[in-house]
Coordinates of C-alpha atoms and ligand atoms in Angstrom, one line a residue:
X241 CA 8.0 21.0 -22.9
X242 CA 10.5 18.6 -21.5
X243 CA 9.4 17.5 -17.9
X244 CA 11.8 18.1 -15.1
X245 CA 12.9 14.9 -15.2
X246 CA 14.0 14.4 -18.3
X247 CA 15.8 17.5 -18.4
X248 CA 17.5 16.3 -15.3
X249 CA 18.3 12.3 -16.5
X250 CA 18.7 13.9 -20.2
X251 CA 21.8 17.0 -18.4
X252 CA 23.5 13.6 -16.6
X253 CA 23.8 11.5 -19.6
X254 CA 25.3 14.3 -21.6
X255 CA 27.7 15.2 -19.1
X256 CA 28.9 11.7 -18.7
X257 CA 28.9 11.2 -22.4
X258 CA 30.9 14.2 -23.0
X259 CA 34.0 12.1 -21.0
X260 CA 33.1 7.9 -22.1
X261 CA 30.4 8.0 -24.5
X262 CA 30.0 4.1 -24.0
X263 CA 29.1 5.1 -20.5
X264 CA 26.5 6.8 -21.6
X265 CA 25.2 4.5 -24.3
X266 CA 25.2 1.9 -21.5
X267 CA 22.8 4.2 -19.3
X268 CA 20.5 4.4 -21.7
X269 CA 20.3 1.0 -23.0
X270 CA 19.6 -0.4 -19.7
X271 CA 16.7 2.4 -19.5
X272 CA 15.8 0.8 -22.5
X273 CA 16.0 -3.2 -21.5
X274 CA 14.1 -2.4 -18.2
X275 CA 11.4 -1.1 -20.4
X276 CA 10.9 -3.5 -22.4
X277 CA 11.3 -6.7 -19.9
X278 CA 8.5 -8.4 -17.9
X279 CA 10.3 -8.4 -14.7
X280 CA 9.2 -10.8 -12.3
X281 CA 12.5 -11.1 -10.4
X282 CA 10.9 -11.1 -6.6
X283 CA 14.1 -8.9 -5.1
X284 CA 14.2 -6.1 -8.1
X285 CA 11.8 -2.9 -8.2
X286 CA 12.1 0.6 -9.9
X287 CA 13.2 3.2 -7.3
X288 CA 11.1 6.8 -8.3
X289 CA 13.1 9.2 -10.4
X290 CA 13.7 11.4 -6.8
X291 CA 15.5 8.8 -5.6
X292 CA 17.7 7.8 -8.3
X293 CA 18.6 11.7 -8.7
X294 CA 19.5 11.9 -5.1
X295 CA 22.2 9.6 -5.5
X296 CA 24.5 11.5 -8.0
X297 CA 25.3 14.6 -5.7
X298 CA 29.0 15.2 -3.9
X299 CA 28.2 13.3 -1.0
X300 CA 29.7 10.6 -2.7
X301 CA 33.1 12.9 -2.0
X302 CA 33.0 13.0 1.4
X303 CA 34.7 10.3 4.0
X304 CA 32.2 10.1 7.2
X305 CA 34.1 6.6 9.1
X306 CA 32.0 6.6 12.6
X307 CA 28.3 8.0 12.8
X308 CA 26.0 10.9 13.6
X309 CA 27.8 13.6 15.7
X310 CA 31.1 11.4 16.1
X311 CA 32.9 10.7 13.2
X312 CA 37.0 10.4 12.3
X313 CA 36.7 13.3 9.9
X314 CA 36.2 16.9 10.0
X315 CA 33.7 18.5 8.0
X316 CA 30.4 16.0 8.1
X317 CA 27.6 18.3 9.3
X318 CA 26.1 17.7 5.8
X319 CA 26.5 14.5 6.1
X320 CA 25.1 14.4 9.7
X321 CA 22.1 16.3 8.3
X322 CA 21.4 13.4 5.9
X323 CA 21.9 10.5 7.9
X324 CA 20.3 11.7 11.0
X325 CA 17.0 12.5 8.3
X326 CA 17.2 9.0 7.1
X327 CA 17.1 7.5 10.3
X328 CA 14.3 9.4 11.6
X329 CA 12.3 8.8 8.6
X330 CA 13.2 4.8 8.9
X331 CA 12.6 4.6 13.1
X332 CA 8.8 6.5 12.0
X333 CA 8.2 3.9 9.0
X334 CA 8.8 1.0 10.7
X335 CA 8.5 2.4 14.8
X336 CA 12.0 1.4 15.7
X337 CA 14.0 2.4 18.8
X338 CA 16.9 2.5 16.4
X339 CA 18.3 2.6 12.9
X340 CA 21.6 2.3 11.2
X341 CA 21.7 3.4 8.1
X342 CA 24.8 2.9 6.1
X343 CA 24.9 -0.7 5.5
X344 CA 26.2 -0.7 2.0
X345 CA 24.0 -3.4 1.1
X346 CA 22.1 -6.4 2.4
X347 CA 25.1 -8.3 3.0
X348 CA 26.6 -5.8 5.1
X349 CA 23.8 -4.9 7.3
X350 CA 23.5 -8.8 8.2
X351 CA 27.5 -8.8 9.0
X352 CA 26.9 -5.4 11.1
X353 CA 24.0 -7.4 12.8
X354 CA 25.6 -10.5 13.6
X355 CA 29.0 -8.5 15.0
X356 CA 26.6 -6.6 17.0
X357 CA 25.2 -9.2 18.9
X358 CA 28.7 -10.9 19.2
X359 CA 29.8 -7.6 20.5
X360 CA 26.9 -7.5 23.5
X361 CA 26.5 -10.5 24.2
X362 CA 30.4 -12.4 23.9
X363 CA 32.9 -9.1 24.0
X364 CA 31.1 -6.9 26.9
X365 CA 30.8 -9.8 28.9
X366 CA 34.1 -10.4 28.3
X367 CA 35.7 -7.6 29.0
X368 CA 33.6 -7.4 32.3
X369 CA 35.3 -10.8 32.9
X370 CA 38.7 -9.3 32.3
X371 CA 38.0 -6.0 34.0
X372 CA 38.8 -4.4 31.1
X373 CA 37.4 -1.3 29.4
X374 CA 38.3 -2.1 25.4
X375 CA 40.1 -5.2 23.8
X376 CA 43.1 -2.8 23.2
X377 CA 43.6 -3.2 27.3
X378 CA 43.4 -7.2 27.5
X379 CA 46.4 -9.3 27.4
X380 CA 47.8 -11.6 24.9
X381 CA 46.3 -14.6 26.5
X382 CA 42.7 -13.1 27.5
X383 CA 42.2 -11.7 24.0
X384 CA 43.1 -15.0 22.6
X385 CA 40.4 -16.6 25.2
X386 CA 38.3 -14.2 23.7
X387 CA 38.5 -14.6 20.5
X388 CA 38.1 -18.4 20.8
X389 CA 34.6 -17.3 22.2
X390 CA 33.9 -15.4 19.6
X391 CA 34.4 -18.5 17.5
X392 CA 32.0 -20.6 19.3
X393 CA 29.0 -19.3 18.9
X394 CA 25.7 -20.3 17.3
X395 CA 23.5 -19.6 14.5
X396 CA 20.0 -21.3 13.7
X397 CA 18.6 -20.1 9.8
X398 CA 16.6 -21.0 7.7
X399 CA 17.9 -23.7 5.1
X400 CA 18.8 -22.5 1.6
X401 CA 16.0 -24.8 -0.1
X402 CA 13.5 -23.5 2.4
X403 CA 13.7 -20.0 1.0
X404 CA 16.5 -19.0 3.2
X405 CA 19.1 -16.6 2.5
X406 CA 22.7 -17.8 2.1
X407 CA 24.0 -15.2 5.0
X408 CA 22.0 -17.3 7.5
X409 CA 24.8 -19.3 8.2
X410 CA 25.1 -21.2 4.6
X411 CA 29.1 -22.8 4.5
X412 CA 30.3 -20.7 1.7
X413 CA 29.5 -17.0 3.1
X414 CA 31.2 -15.9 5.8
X415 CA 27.7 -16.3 8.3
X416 CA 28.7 -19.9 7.8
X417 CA 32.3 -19.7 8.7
X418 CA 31.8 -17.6 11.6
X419 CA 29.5 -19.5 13.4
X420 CA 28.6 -23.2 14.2
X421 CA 25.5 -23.0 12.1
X422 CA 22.3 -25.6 11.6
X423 CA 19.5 -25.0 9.6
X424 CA 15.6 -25.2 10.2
X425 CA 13.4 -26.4 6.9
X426 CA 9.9 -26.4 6.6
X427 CA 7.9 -29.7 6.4
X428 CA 8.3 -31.8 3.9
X429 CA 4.5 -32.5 3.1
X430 CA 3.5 -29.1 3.6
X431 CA 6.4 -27.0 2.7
X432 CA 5.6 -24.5 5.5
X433 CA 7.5 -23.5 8.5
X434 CA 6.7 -26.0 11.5
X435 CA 6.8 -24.1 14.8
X436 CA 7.1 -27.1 16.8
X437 CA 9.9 -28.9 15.0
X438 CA 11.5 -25.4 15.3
X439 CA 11.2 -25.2 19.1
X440 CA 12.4 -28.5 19.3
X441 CA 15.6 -28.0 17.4
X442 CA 16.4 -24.7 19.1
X443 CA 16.3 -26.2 22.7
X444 CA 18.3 -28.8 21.6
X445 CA 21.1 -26.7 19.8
X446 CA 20.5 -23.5 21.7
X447 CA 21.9 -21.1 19.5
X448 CA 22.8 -17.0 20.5
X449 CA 21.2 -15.7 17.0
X450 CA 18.1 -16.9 15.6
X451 CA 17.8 -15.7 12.5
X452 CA 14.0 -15.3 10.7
X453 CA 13.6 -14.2 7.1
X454 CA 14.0 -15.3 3.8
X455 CA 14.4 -15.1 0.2
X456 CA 12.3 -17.7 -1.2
X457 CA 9.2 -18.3 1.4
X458 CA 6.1 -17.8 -0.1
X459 CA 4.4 -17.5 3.5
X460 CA 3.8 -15.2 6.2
X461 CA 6.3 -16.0 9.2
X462 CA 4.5 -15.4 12.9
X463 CA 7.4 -13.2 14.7
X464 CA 5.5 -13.4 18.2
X465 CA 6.0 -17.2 18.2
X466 CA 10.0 -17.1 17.2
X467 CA 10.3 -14.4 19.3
X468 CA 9.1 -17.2 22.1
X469 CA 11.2 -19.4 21.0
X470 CA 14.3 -17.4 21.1
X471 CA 13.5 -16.2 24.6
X472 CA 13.2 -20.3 25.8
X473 CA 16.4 -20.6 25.0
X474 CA 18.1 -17.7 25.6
X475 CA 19.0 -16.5 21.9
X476 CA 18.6 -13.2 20.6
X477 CA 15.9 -12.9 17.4
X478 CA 17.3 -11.4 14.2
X479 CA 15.1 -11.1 11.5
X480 CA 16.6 -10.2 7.6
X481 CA 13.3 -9.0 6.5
X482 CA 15.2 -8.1 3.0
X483 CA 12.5 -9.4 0.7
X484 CA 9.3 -8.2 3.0
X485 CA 10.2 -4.5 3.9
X486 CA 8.1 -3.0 1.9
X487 CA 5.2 -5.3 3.0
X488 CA 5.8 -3.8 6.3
X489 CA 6.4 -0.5 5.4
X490 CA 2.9 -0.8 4.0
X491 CA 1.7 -2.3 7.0
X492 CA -0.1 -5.4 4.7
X493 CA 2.5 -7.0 7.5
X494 CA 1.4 -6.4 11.0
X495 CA 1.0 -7.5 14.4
X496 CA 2.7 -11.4 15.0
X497 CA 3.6 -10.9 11.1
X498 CA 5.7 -7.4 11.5
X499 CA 9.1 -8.6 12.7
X500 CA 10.0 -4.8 14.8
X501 CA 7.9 -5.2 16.9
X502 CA 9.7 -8.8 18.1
X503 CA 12.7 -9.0 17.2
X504 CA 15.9 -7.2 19.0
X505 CA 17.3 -6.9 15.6
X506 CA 15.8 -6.5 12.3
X507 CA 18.1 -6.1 9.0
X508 CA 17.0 -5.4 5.8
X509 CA 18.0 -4.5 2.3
X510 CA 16.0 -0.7 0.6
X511 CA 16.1 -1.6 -2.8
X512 CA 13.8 -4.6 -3.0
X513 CA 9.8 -4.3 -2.1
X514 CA 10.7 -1.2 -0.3
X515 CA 11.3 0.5 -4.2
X516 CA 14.7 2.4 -2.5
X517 CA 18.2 3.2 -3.5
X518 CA 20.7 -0.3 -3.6
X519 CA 21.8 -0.4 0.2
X520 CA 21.1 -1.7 3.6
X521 CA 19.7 -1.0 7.0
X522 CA 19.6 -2.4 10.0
X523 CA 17.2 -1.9 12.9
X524 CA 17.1 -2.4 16.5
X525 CA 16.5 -2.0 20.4
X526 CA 17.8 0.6 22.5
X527 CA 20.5 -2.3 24.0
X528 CA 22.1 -3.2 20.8
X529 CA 22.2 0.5 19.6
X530 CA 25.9 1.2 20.5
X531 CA 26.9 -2.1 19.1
X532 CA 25.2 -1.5 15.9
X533 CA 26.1 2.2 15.5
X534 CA 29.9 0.4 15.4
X535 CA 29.5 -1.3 12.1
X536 CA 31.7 1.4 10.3
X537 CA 34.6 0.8 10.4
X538 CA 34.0 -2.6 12.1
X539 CA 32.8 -3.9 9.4
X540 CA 32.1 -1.4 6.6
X541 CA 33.8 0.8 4.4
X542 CA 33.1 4.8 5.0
X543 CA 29.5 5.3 5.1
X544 CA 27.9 6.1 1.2
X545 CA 26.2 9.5 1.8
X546 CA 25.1 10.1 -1.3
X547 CA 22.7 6.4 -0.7
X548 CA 21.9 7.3 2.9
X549 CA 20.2 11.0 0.9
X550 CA 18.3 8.3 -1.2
X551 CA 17.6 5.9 1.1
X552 CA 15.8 9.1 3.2
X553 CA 13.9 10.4 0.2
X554 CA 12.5 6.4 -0.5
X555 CA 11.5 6.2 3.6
X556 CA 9.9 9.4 3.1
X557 CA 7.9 8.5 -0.6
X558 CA 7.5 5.0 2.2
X559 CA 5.6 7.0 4.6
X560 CA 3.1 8.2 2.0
X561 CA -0.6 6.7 2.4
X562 CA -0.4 5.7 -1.3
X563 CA 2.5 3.6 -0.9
X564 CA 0.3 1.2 1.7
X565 CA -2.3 1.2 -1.4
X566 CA 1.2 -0.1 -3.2
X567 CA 2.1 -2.5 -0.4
X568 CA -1.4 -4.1 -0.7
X569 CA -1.7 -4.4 -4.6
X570 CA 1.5 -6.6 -4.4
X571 CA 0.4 -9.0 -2.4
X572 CA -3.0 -8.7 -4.5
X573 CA -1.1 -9.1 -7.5
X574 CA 1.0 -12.2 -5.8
X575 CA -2.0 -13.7 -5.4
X576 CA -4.1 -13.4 -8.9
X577 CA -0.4 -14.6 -10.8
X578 CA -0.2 -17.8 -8.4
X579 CA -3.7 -18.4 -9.1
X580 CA -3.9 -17.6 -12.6
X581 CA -0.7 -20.4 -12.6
X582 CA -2.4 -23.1 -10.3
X583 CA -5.5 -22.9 -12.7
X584 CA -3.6 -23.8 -15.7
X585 CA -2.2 -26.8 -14.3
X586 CA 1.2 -25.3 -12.3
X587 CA 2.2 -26.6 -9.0
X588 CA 3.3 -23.9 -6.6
X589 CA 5.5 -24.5 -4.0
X590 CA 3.0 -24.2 -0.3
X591 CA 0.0 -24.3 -3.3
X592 CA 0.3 -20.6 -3.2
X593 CA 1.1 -17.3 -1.5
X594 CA 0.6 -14.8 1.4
X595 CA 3.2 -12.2 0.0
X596 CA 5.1 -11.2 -2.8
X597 CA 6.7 -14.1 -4.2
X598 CA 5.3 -17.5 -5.5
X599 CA 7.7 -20.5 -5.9
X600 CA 6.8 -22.7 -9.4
X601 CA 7.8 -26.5 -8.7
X602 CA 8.7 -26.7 -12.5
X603 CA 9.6 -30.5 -12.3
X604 CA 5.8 -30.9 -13.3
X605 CA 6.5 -29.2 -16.5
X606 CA 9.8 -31.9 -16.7
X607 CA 12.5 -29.3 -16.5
X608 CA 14.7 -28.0 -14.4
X609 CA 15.0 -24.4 -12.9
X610 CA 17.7 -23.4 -15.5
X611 CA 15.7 -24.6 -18.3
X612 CA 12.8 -23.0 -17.8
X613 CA 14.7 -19.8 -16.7
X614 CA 15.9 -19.9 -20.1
X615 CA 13.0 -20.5 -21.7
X616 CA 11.1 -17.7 -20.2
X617 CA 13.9 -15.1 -20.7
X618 CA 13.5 -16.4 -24.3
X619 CA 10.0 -15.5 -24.6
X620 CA 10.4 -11.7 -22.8
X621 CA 10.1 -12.6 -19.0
X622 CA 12.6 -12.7 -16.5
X623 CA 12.5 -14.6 -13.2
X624 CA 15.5 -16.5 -11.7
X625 CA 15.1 -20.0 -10.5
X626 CA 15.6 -21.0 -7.5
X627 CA 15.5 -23.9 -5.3
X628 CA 12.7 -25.9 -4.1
X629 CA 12.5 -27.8 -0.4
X630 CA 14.2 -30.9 -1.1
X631 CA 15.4 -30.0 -4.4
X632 CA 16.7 -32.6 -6.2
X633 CA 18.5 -30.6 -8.7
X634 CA 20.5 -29.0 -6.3
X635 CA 20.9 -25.2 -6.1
X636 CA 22.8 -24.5 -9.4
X637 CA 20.4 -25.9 -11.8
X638 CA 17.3 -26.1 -9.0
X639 CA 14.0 -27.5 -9.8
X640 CA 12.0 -23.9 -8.9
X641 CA 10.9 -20.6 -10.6
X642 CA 11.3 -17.8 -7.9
X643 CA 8.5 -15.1 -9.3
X644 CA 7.3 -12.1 -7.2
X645 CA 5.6 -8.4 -7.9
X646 CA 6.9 -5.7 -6.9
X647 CA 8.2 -4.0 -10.0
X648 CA 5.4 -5.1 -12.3
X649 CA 2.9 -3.5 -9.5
X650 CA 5.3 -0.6 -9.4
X651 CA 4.5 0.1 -13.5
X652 CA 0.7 -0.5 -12.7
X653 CA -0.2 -3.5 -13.5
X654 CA -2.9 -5.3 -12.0
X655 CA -4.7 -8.6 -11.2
X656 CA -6.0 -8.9 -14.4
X657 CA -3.0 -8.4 -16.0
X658 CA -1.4 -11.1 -13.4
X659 CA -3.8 -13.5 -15.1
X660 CA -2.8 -12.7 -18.7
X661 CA 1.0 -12.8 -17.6
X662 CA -0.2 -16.8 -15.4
X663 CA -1.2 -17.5 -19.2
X664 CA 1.9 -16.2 -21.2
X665 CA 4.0 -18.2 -18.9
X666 CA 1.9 -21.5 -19.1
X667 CA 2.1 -21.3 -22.3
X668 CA 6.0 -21.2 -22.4
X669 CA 6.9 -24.0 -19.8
X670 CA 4.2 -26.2 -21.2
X671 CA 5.8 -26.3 -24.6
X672 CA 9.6 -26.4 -23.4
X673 CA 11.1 -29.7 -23.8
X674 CA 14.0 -30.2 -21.5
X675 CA 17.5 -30.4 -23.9
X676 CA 20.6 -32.7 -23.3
X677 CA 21.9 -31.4 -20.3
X678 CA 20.3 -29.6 -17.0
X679 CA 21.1 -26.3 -18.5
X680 CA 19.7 -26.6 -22.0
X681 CA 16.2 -26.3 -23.2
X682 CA 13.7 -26.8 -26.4
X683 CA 11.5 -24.0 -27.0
X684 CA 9.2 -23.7 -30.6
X685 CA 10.5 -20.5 -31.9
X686 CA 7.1 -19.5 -32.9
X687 CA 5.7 -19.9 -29.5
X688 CA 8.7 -17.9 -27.7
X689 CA 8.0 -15.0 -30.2
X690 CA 4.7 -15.0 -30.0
X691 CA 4.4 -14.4 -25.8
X692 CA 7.5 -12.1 -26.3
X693 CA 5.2 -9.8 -28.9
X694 CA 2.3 -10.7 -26.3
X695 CA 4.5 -9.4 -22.9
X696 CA 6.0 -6.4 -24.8
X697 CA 2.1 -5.2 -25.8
X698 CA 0.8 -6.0 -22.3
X699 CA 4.2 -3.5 -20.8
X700 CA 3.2 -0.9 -23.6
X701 CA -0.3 -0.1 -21.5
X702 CA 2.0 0.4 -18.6
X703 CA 5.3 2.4 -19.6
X704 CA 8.0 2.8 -17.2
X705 CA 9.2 6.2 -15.9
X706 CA 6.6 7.7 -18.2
X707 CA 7.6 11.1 -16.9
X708 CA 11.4 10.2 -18.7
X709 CA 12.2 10.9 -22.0
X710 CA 15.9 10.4 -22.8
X711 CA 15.1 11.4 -26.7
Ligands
PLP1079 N1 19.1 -10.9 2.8 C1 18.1 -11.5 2.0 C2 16.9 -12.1 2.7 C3 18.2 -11.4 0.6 O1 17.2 -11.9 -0.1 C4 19.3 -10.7 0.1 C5 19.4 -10.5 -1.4 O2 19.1 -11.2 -2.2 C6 20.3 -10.2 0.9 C7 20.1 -10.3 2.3 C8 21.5 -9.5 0.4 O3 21.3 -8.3 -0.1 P1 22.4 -7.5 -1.0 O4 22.4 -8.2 -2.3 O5 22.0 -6.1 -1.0 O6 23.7 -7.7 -0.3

């Protein structure tokens, strides 16, 4: 007998096949890739069957601009119902005063934080200023005034080649365009965050948002101490912990190392470690809560019901004691593939890791981030490279492997299979030869067959979405 949910993925396809049959062929193809790849992309996971399902309802048919109980259309109390659920279920997970939902993605939960802080801290002093109650009442020349201070304002992230994200204030996304932006690195001998240097730097610039969080930081980050640091100098802490939710969710992360609990704004995406829908969140204290509860339509699009019902059905599967078992095994898993690596003769960014990611300094192998990339994704396994501190290679073709867990933990695997997976890739960047550019490679075919046949029997012992059968 078919299992529920194949009968439920198996109803979908047909119906979309009956109306673009390539559609449908697509669907299951990808089904079909994820399956058979060794996914060690650090931001990518396998959401449960539940809450892919809950995402293809007629929610996606309703406009809901503004948020629970006060929104510019009639007709939400659905919607209500399944955005007030999701935030509940998110405040609980991660004991926040409050949470805002709808962010579309990561992206636009930063922009919803950032505008949110501009908004209490530059436009209701402001107004104050003008003795005026919105900007609609100011004049030409005080809104003008105030935009200019909008303008002016500070950011201080963390630096792209540190492992920071490129909406902390990086030139080409808007983060960088919007504020006057410098960037904290991590020392150069160590490659870990230095408090101090960090202190330093932020009495000197004294920025409004510090921003903590990452993409590509294979450490734990102590919240308390930024938190002090913020306070010094009179910034507000924001924390994208995008990459680490699910570490907190499973509270490996806690005390200093849980970011709610320190900073006035945490942002974060739902699809990575947290195994959720694609989408955003943001979280926050009672005094930015108003502020925050603005970002649609400030700055997003009408709110995506039909994610918000997923993102509550992931928070709830969250707030199960088996998904702090699943929080743990990452990290567990982190480490056992970094060691596996180190013991063959890799060099690891930091020498190692506290979470879910580990950074490979491939320039030991002799190639560059692409190459290797390339050489891996020939053999079966897919990572994404990614920059190193200091990277000589810039951050196109890089000089780093980013690898992390969280899907490979999510289809079972554990640290003995870390170690087999430490071998498979040894055994592919030891025998690439770099090619005549940055972006070209030499790889035996024999050898990339080989740990291909090797990673595809290691994934048959652990099939994804076992309970699917598309036929
Ligand atoms: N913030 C961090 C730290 C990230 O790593 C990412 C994604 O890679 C984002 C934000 C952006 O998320 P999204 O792709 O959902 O916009």
């Amino acid at each position: 007998m078919l299992s529920t949910e194949s009968t439920a993925f198996r109803s979908a396809i047909e119906a979309v096949r009956a109306v673009e049959p390539r559609i449908a062929d697509a669907i299951g193809a990808e089904l079909a890739d994820q399956r058979e790849s060794l996914k060690l992309i650090a931001s990518e996971n396998y959401a449960s069957p539940a809450v892919l399902l809950a995402m293809g309802n007629w929610f996606s048919d309703k406009y809901a601009e503004g948020t629970i109980g006060r929104r510019f259309y009639a007709g939400c109390r659905n919607v209500d119902t399944v955005e007030s659920i999701a935030a509940e279920h998110a405040r609980e997970l991660f004991g926040a005063e409050h949470a805002y939902v709808q962010p579309h993605s990561g992206i636009d939960a930063n922009l919803v934080a950032y505008w949110a802080i501009l908004g209490a801290k530059v436009e209701l002093p402001g107004l104050a200023k003008f003795n005026a109650r919105t900007v609609n009442d100011l004049s030409d020349a005080d809104w003008a005034e105030l935009r200019r201070e909008f303008g002016n304002q500070r950011m201080l992230g963390m630096s792209l080649d540190a492992g920071g994200h490129l909406t902390h204030g990086f030139r080409p996304n808007i983060s960088g365009k919007m504020f006057d932006q410098r960037s904290y690195g991590v020392d150069p001998a160590t490659g870990l965050l230095d408090y101090d240097a960090l202190r330093a730097q932020a009495r000197e610039f004294k920025p409004l948002i510090l921003v903590g969080g990452y993409s590509a930081y294979p450490r734990l980050v102590n919240f308390r101490i930024m938190r002090e640091i913020a306070d010094e100098v009179g910034a507000v802490l924001m924390v994208d912990m995008a990459h680490f939710a699910g570490l907190v969710a499973g509270k490996v992360l806690t005390g200093d190392f849980d970011p709610v609990p320190h900073a006035q704004v945490v942002t974060t995406t739902t699809h990575k470690s947290l195994r959720g829908p694609r989408g955003g969140m943001v979280l926050c204290t009672g005094e930015f809560a108003d502020q925050v509860d603005r970002g649609c339509p400030m700055v997003l699009g009408g709110p995506l019901s039909h994610m918000m019902a997923a993102k509550a059905v992931a928070f709830a599967e969250a707030r199960q004691p088996s998904f702090q078992d699943y929080a743990q095994a990452i990290v567990d898993n982190a480490k056992a593939l970094a060691e596996g690596l180190m013991r063959r003769g890799a060099k690891l960014v930091t020498d190692g890791t506290d979470n879910h990611l580990a950074i490979i300094d491939v320039s030991s192998y002799g190639l560059t981030g692409r190459q290797a990339e390339l050489a891996l994704l020939d053999s079966g396994i897919v990572t994404n490279r990614n920059s190193v501190p200091r990277d000589a290679n810039g951050a196109w073709y890089t000089s780093g492997i980013r690898i992390g867990t969280p899907a490979l933990t999510t289809r079972g695997l554990g640290a003995t299979e870390m170690d087999v997976v430490a071998g498979l890739m040894h055994e592919v960047l030891a025998a690439t030869q770099p090619g005549e550019s940055k972006a070209k490679h030499v790889l035996d075919e024999s050898i990339s067959s080989k740990v291909s046949a090797q990673a595809a029997e290691l994934l048959g012992n652990f099939p994804l979405y076992p309970t699917v059968d598309l036929g």
